[in-house]
PDB file of C-alpha atoms and ligand atoms in Angstrom:
ATOM      1  CA  UNK A  11      77.096 238.986 -54.581  1.00 52.00           C
ATOM      2  CA  UNK A  12      74.556 239.458 -57.314  1.00 57.00           C
ATOM      3  CA  UNK A  13      71.525 241.674 -57.109  1.00 63.00           C
ATOM      4  CA  UNK A  14      69.309 238.641 -56.650  1.00 81.00           C
ATOM      5  CA  UNK A  15      71.210 237.168 -53.786  1.00 92.00           C
ATOM      6  CA  UNK A  16      70.370 237.833 -50.164  1.00 96.00           C
ATOM      7  CA  UNK A  17      72.753 237.111 -47.319  1.00 97.00           C
ATOM      8  CA  UNK A  18      71.500 236.176 -43.896  1.00 98.00           C
ATOM      9  CA  UNK A  19      72.645 234.912 -40.551  1.00 98.00           C
ATOM     10  CA  UNK A  20      71.476 234.169 -37.050  1.00 98.00           C
ATOM     11  CA  UNK A  21      71.995 236.706 -34.285  1.00 98.00           C
ATOM     12  CA  UNK A  22      75.363 235.313 -33.192  1.00 97.00           C
ATOM     13  CA  UNK A  23      76.644 234.577 -36.701  1.00 97.00           C
ATOM     14  CA  UNK A  24      77.295 230.853 -36.220  1.00 97.00           C
ATOM     15  CA  UNK A  25      74.710 230.054 -38.929  1.00 98.00           C
ATOM     16  CA  UNK A  26      75.173 231.911 -42.218  1.00 98.00           C
ATOM     17  CA  UNK A  27      73.284 231.427 -45.437  1.00 98.00           C
ATOM     18  CA  UNK A  28      72.453 232.915 -48.820  1.00 97.00           C
ATOM     19  CA  UNK A  29      69.272 233.011 -50.868  1.00 97.00           C
ATOM     20  CA  UNK A  30      69.884 232.768 -54.588  1.00 96.00           C
ATOM     21  CA  UNK A  31      67.167 234.286 -56.742  1.00 90.00           C
ATOM     22  CA  UNK A  32      64.264 236.439 -55.747  1.00 91.00           C
ATOM     23  CA  UNK A  33      62.489 235.415 -52.547  1.00 94.00           C
ATOM     24  CA  UNK A  34      58.735 235.825 -52.234  1.00 95.00           C
ATOM     25  CA  UNK A  35      57.122 238.503 -50.166  1.00 96.00           C
ATOM     26  CA  UNK A  36      56.662 237.819 -46.491  1.00 98.00           C
ATOM     27  CA  UNK A  37      53.766 235.949 -44.915  1.00 98.00           C
ATOM     28  CA  UNK A  38      53.249 236.248 -41.175  1.00 98.00           C
ATOM     29  CA  UNK A  39      51.950 233.214 -39.284  1.00 98.00           C
ATOM     30  CA  UNK A  40      50.048 233.675 -36.060  1.00 98.00           C
ATOM     31  CA  UNK A  41      49.648 230.031 -35.075  1.00 97.00           C
ATOM     32  CA  UNK A  42      50.439 229.110 -31.518  1.00 97.00           C
ATOM     33  CA  UNK A  43      53.553 227.138 -32.470  1.00 97.00           C
ATOM     34  CA  UNK A  44      54.998 230.059 -34.429  1.00 98.00           C
ATOM     35  CA  UNK A  45      54.226 232.421 -31.593  1.00 98.00           C
ATOM     36  CA  UNK A  46      55.845 230.233 -28.980  1.00 98.00           C
ATOM     37  CA  UNK A  47      58.803 229.445 -31.218  1.00 98.00           C
ATOM     38  CA  UNK A  48      59.574 233.044 -32.104  1.00 97.00           C
ATOM     39  CA  UNK A  49      58.380 234.757 -28.968  1.00 97.00           C
ATOM     40  CA  UNK A  50      55.885 236.955 -30.868  1.00 98.00           C
ATOM     41  CA  UNK A  51      54.631 235.781 -34.248  1.00 98.00           C
ATOM     42  CA  UNK A  52      56.805 234.295 -36.934  1.00 98.00           C
ATOM     43  CA  UNK A  53      57.037 235.440 -40.526  1.00 98.00           C
ATOM     44  CA  UNK A  54      58.802 234.073 -43.550  1.00 98.00           C
ATOM     45  CA  UNK A  55      59.778 234.568 -47.131  1.00 97.00           C
ATOM     46  CA  UNK A  56      59.845 231.449 -49.304  1.00 97.00           C
ATOM     47  CA  UNK A  57      62.434 230.106 -51.707  1.00 97.00           C
ATOM     48  CA  UNK A  58      62.966 226.818 -53.527  1.00 97.00           C
ATOM     49  CA  UNK A  59      64.985 224.410 -51.388  1.00 96.00           C
ATOM     50  CA  UNK A  60      67.979 224.580 -53.716  1.00 96.00           C
ATOM     51  CA  UNK A  61      67.955 228.393 -53.505  1.00 97.00           C
ATOM     52  CA  UNK A  62      68.875 228.254 -49.835  1.00 97.00           C
ATOM     53  CA  UNK A  63      72.626 227.820 -49.538  1.00 97.00           C
ATOM     54  CA  UNK A  64      73.899 227.415 -46.014  1.00 97.00           C
ATOM     55  CA  UNK A  65      77.511 228.529 -45.744  1.00 94.00           C
ATOM     56  CA  UNK A  66      78.005 227.884 -42.048  1.00 92.00           C
ATOM     57  CA  UNK A  67      75.689 225.466 -40.295  1.00 92.00           C
ATOM     58  CA  UNK A  68      77.748 223.981 -37.476  1.00 92.00           C
ATOM     59  CA  UNK A  69      75.244 225.286 -34.953  1.00 96.00           C
ATOM     60  CA  UNK A  70      72.107 224.762 -37.049  1.00 98.00           C
ATOM     61  CA  UNK A  71      69.648 222.361 -35.453  1.00 98.00           C
ATOM     62  CA  UNK A  72      66.214 221.167 -36.572  1.00 97.00           C
ATOM     63  CA  UNK A  73      63.183 220.633 -34.398  1.00 98.00           C
ATOM     64  CA  UNK A  74      60.386 218.366 -35.616  1.00 98.00           C
ATOM     65  CA  UNK A  75      57.530 220.716 -34.780  1.00 96.00           C
ATOM     66  CA  UNK A  76      54.900 218.394 -36.252  1.00 95.00           C
ATOM     67  CA  UNK A  77      54.650 215.117 -38.123  1.00 96.00           C
ATOM     68  CA  UNK A  78      54.953 216.973 -41.403  1.00 96.00           C
ATOM     69  CA  UNK A  79      57.429 219.784 -40.798  1.00 97.00           C
ATOM     70  CA  UNK A  80      60.569 220.864 -39.015  1.00 98.00           C
ATOM     71  CA  UNK A  81      62.048 224.165 -37.912  1.00 98.00           C
ATOM     72  CA  UNK A  82      65.671 225.225 -38.125  1.00 98.00           C
ATOM     73  CA  UNK A  83      67.311 227.318 -35.443  1.00 98.00           C
ATOM     74  CA  UNK A  84      70.722 228.266 -34.167  1.00 98.00           C
ATOM     75  CA  UNK A  85      71.538 226.011 -31.238  1.00 97.00           C
ATOM     76  CA  UNK A  86      73.981 228.594 -29.922  1.00 97.00           C
ATOM     77  CA  UNK A  87      71.912 231.817 -29.893  1.00 97.00           C
ATOM     78  CA  UNK A  88      68.411 230.418 -30.477  1.00 97.00           C
ATOM     79  CA  UNK A  89      67.498 232.424 -33.585  1.00 98.00           C
ATOM     80  CA  UNK A  90      64.441 230.939 -35.327  1.00 98.00           C
ATOM     81  CA  UNK A  91      65.524 230.768 -38.974  1.00 98.00           C
ATOM     82  CA  UNK A  92      63.852 228.149 -41.174  1.00 98.00           C
ATOM     83  CA  UNK A  93      60.697 226.105 -41.611  1.00 98.00           C
ATOM     84  CA  UNK A  94      60.229 223.293 -44.075  1.00 97.00           C
ATOM     85  CA  UNK A  95      57.535 220.749 -44.734  1.00 96.00           C
ATOM     86  CA  UNK A  96      58.797 217.309 -45.661  1.00 96.00           C
ATOM     87  CA  UNK A  97      56.550 217.233 -48.723  1.00 96.00           C
ATOM     88  CA  UNK A  98      57.320 220.738 -49.986  1.00 95.00           C
ATOM     89  CA  UNK A  99      59.923 221.800 -52.507  1.00 95.00           C
ATOM     90  CA  UNK A 100      60.360 225.165 -50.842  1.00 96.00           C
ATOM     91  CA  UNK A 101      61.682 226.369 -47.538  1.00 97.00           C
ATOM     92  CA  UNK A 102      60.533 229.264 -45.370  1.00 98.00           C
ATOM     93  CA  UNK A 103      63.187 231.714 -44.229  1.00 98.00           C
ATOM     94  CA  UNK A 104      62.885 234.331 -41.498  1.00 98.00           C
ATOM     95  CA  UNK A 105      63.240 237.764 -43.101  1.00 98.00           C
ATOM     96  CA  UNK A 106      64.606 239.145 -39.858  1.00 98.00           C
ATOM     97  CA  UNK A 107      67.755 237.104 -40.444  1.00 98.00           C
ATOM     98  CA  UNK A 108      68.452 238.773 -43.792  1.00 98.00           C
ATOM     99  CA  UNK A 109      70.835 241.654 -44.235  1.00 97.00           C
ATOM    100  CA  UNK A 110      69.148 244.992 -44.952  1.00 96.00           C
ATOM    101  CA  UNK A 111      67.743 246.176 -47.217  1.00 95.00           C
ATOM    102  CA  UNK A 112      65.603 243.151 -48.048  1.00 95.00           C
ATOM    103  CA  UNK A 113      63.186 244.987 -50.388  1.00 94.00           C
ATOM    104  CA  UNK A 114      60.497 242.595 -49.165  1.00 96.00           C
ATOM    105  CA  UNK A 115      57.019 243.432 -47.893  1.00 97.00           C
ATOM    106  CA  UNK A 116      54.612 241.564 -45.643  1.00 97.00           C
ATOM    107  CA  UNK A 117      51.633 240.756 -47.853  1.00 97.00           C
ATOM    108  CA  UNK A 118      49.503 238.337 -45.839  1.00 97.00           C
ATOM    109  CA  UNK A 119      48.750 237.089 -42.354  1.00 98.00           C
ATOM    110  CA  UNK A 120      47.773 233.458 -41.832  1.00 98.00           C
ATOM    111  CA  UNK A 121      46.412 231.453 -38.909  1.00 98.00           C
ATOM    112  CA  UNK A 122      44.948 234.641 -37.503  1.00 97.00           C
ATOM    113  CA  UNK A 123      42.319 232.531 -35.699  1.00 97.00           C
ATOM    114  CA  UNK A 124      45.198 231.660 -33.341  1.00 97.00           C
ATOM    115  CA  UNK A 125      46.606 235.194 -33.108  1.00 98.00           C
ATOM    116  CA  UNK A 126      47.877 236.479 -29.800  1.00 98.00           C
ATOM    117  CA  UNK A 127      46.081 239.142 -27.792  1.00 98.00           C
ATOM    118  CA  UNK A 128      49.163 241.334 -27.390  1.00 98.00           C
ATOM    119  CA  UNK A 129      49.248 242.990 -30.822  1.00 98.00           C
ATOM    120  CA  UNK A 130      47.051 244.260 -33.639  1.00 97.00           C
ATOM    121  CA  UNK A 131      47.260 243.017 -37.220  1.00 97.00           C
ATOM    122  CA  UNK A 132      47.412 245.618 -39.965  1.00 94.00           C
ATOM    123  CA  UNK A 133      43.809 245.769 -41.268  1.00 93.00           C
ATOM    124  CA  UNK A 134      45.069 246.693 -44.753  1.00 95.00           C
ATOM    125  CA  UNK A 135      46.936 243.415 -45.217  1.00 97.00           C
ATOM    126  CA  UNK A 136      44.965 240.301 -46.242  1.00 97.00           C
ATOM    127  CA  UNK A 137      44.263 237.935 -43.374  1.00 97.00           C
ATOM    128  CA  UNK A 138      43.345 234.292 -43.414  1.00 97.00           C
ATOM    129  CA  UNK A 139      41.973 232.303 -40.475  1.00 96.00           C
ATOM    130  CA  UNK A 140      43.902 229.118 -41.304  1.00 95.00           C
ATOM    131  CA  UNK A 141      47.251 228.106 -42.760  1.00 92.00           C
ATOM    132  CA  UNK A 142      46.376 228.781 -46.399  1.00 86.00           C
ATOM    133  CA  UNK A 143      46.195 232.039 -48.301  1.00 84.00           C
ATOM    134  CA  UNK A 144      43.911 230.570 -50.914  1.00 71.00           C
ATOM    135  CA  UNK A 145      46.513 231.095 -53.602  1.00 65.00           C
TER     136      UNK A 145
HETATM  137 ZN1   ZN G 292      73.419 231.923 -33.667  1.00 52.84          ZN
HETATM  138 ZN1   ZN G 293      52.629 229.089 -37.786  1.00 52.84          ZN
END
């Protein structure tokens, strides 16, 4: 495995994947759907679609979470793994599924207007009320 390849898997190991190339830093999303889906808030690194190589996906299922996007999860253990918009050329990948060390950092929080009341968001990390970071 090269230096710029990350391996990842769901909690039970039925879904295994690799990221080829350098993933972006992590953005945490506090929207209600991400919170319900993950159980807390969800966060993701982003890679081009063709940089996500799924080696074992027998248990991978996709949920159409909106008209414009779907979310990938392990149908055996329930791990919330991927998010992709139909119109986007990139896919979001849960950093918690990656093998350590990831060498990634969480650099922004989005949809904080919908944040839960059971945690605090690091005040030193940029926050955005909606789904965009402005970049
Ligand atoms: Zn699993
Ligand atoms: Zn979200």
